[in-house]
mmCIF file of C-alpha atoms in Angstrom:
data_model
loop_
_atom_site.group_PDB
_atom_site.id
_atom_site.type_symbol
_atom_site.label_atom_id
_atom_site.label_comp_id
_atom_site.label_asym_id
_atom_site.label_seq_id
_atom_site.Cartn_x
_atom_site.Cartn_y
_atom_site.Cartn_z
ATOM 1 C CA UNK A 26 -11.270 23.737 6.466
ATOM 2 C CA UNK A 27 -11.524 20.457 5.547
ATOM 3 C CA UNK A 28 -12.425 17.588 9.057
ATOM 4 C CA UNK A 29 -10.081 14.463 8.022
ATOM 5 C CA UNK A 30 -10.848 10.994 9.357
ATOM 6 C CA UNK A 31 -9.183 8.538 11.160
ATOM 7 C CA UNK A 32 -9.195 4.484 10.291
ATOM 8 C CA UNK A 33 -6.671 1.999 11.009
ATOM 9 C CA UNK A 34 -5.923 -1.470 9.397
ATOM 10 C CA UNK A 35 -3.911 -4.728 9.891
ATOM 11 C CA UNK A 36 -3.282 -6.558 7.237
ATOM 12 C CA UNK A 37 0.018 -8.556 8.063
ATOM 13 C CA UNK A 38 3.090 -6.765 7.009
ATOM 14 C CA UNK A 39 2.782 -2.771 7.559
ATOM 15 C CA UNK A 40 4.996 -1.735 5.502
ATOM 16 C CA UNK A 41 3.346 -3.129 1.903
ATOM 17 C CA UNK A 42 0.265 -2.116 3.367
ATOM 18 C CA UNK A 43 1.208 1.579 4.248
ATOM 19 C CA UNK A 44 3.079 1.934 0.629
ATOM 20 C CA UNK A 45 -0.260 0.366 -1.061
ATOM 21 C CA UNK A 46 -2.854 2.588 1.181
ATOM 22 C CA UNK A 47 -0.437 5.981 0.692
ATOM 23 C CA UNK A 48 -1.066 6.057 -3.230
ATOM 24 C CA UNK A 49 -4.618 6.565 -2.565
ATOM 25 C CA UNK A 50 -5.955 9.754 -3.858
ATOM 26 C CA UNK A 51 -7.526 11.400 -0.376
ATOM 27 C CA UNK A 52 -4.871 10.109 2.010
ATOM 28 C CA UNK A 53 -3.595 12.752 3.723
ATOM 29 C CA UNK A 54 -1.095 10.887 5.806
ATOM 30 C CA UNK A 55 0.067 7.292 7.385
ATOM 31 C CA UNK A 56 1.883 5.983 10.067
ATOM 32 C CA UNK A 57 2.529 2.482 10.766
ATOM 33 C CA UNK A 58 2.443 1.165 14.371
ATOM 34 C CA UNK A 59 1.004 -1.180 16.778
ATOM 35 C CA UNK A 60 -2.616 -1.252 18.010
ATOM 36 C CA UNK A 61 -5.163 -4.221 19.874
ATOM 37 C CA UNK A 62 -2.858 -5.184 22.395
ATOM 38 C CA UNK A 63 -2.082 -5.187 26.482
ATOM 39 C CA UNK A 64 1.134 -3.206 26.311
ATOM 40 C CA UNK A 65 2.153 0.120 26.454
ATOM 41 C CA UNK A 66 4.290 1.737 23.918
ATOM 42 C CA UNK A 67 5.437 -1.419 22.440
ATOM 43 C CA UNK A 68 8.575 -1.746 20.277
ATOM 44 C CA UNK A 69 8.672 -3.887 17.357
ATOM 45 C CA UNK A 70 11.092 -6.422 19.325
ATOM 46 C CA UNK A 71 8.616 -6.795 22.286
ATOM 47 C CA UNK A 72 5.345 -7.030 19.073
ATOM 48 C CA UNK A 73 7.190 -9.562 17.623
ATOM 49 C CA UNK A 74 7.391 -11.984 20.775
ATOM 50 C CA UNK A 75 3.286 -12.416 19.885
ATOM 51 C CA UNK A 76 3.447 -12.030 23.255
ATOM 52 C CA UNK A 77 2.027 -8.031 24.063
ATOM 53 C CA UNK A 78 -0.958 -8.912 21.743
ATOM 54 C CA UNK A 79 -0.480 -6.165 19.396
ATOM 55 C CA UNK A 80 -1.359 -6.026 15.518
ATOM 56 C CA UNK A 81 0.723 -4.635 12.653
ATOM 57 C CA UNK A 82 -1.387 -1.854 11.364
ATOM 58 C CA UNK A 83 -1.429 1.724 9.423
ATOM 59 C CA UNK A 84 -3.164 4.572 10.702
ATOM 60 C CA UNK A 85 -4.580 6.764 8.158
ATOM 61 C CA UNK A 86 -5.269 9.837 7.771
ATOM 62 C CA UNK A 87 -7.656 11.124 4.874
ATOM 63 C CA UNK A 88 -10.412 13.237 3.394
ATOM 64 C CA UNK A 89 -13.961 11.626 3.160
ATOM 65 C CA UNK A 90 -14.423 14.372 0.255
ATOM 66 C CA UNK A 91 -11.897 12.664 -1.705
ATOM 67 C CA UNK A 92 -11.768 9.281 -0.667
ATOM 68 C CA UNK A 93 -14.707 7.371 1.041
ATOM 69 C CA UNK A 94 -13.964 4.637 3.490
ATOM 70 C CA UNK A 95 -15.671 2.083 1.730
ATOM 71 C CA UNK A 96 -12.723 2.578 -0.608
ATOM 72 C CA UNK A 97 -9.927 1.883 2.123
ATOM 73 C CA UNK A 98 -11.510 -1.081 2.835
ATOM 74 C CA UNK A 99 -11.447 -2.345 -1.128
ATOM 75 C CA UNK A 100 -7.466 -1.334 -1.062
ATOM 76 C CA UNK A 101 -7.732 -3.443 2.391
ATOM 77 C CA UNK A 102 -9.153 -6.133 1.169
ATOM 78 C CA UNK A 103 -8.165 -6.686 -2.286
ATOM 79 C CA UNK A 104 -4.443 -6.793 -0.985
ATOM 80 C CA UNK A 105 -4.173 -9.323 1.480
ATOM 81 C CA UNK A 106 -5.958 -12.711 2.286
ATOM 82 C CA UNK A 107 -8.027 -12.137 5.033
ATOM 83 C CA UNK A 108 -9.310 -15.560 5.494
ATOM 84 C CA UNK A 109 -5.282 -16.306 7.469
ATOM 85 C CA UNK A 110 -5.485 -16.390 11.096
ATOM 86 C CA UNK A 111 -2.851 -14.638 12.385
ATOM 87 C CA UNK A 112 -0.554 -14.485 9.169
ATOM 88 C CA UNK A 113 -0.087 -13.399 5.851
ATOM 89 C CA UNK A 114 2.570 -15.128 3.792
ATOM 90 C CA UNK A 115 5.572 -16.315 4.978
ATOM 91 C CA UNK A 116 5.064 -13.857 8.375
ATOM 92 C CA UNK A 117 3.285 -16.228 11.574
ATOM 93 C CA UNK A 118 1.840 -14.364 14.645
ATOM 94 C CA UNK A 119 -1.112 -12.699 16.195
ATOM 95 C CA UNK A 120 0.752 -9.299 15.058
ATOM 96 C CA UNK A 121 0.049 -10.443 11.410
ATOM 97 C CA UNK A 122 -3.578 -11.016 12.003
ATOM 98 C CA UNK A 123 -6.416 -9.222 9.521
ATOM 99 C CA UNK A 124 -8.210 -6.753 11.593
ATOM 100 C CA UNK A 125 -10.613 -3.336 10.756
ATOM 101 C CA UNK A 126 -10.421 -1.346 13.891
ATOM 102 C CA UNK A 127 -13.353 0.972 13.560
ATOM 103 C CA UNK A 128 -13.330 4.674 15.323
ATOM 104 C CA UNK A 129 -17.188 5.658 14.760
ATOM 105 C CA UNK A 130 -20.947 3.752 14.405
ATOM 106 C CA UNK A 131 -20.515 4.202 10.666
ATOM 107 C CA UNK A 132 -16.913 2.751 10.340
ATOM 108 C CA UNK A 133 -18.305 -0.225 12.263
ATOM 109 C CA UNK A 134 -21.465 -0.972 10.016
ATOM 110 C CA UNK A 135 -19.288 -0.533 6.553
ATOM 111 C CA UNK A 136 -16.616 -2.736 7.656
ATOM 112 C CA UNK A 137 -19.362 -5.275 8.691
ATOM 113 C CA UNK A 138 -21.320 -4.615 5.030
ATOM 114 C CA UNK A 139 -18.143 -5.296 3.162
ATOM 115 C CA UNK A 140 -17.378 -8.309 4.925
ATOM 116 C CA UNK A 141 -20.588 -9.398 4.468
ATOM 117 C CA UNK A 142 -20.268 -8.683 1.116
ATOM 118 C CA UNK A 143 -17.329 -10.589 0.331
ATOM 119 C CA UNK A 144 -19.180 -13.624 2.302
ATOM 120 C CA UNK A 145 -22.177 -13.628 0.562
ATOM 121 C CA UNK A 146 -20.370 -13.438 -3.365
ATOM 122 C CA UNK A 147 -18.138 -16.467 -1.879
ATOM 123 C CA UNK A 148 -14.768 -14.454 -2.910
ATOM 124 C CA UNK A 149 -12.654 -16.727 -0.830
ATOM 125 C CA UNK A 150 -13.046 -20.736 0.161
ATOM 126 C CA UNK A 151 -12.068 -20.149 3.774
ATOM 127 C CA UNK A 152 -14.268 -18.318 6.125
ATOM 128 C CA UNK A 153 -12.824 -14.239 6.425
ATOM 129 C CA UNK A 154 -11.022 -14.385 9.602
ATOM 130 C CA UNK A 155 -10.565 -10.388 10.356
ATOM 131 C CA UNK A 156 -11.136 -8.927 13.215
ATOM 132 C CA UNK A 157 -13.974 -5.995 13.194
ATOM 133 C CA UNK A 158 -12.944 -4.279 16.796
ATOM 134 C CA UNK A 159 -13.450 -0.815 18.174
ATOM 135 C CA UNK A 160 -9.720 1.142 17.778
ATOM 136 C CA UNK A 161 -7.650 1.170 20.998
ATOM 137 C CA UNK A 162 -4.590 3.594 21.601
ATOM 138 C CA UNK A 163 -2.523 3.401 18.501
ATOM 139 C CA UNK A 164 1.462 3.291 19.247
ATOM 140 C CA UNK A 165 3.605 4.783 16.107
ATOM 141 C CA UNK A 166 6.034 2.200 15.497
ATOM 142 C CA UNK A 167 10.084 3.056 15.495
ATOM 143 C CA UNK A 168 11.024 5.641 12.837
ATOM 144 C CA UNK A 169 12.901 3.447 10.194
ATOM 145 C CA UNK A 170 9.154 1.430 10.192
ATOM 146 C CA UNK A 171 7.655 4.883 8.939
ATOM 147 C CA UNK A 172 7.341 4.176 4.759
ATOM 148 C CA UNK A 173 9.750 1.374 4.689
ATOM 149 C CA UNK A 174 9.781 0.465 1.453
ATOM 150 C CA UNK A 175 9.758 3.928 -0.010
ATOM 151 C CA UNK A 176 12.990 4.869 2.292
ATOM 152 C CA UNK A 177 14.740 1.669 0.262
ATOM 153 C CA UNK A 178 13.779 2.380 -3.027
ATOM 154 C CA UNK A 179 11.412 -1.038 -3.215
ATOM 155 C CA UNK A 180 8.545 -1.344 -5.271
ATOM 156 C CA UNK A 181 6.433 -4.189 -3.194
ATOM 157 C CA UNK A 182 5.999 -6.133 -0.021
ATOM 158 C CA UNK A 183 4.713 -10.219 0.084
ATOM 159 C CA UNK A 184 1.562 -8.869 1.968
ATOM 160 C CA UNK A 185 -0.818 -10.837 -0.357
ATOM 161 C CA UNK A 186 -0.237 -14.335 0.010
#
């Protein structure tokens, strides 16, 4: 029986980021929710006060013998602009802020390499502003959050800026 891991992302919006991150080949599953923040079992409405602290973010679900994590973080970072504190786009508040919330050693020292990475090859002219942060509880967000765009039939989100 295949052991799946666990990683969670905020890249702004959840819902381009989910649709983006479930057409990768190993993905088992996804949820979008609300992680990083002082609340319990936030709604959207009390997230989007940017007052519970709480990022936008996808919990996935996959197969390290299909897809590595290395490879969520590419999808990750290739599709939003991580050098905008706490937005992406037109969206504005610390639930739109870039963030890698690692769950083991391993997660912590790739997401650190690839930023790194993207540092050192000067991808961006701003400094990378994500977070790197040890995961925290992880609240599923309202049901008609879960695959958004796919439930309405559209083909993108503005999460890349």
């Amino acid at each position: 029986m295949t052991e799946y891991k666990k990683a969670i992302l905020a890249g702004g919006c959840f819902w381009g980021m989910q649709d983006l991150i479930r057409k990768q080949q190993g993905v088992v599953d996804t949820r979008v929710g609300y992680t990083g923040g002082q609340t319990d079992n936030p709604t959207y409405k009390e997230v989007c006060t940017d007052r519970t602290g709480h990022a936008e973010a996808v919990e996935v679900d996959f197969d390290p013998a299909q897809l590595r994590y290395n490879d969520l973080l590419k999808v990750f970072w290739e599709n939003h602009d991580p050098t905008q504190l706490n937005r992406q786009g037109p969206d504005w508040g610390t639930q739109y802020r870039s963030a890698i919330f690692f769950h083991t050693p391993q997660q912590q020292a790739a997401a650190h390499a690839s930023k790194e990475a993207l540092e050192n090859v000067r991808r961006y002219s701003k400094p990378i502003a994500t977070q790197i942060v040890p995961a925290v509880t992880f609240y599923p967000a309202e049901d008609y959050h879960q695959q958004y765009l796919e439930k309405r039939g559209l083909a993108s989100c503005h999460i890349k800026s």
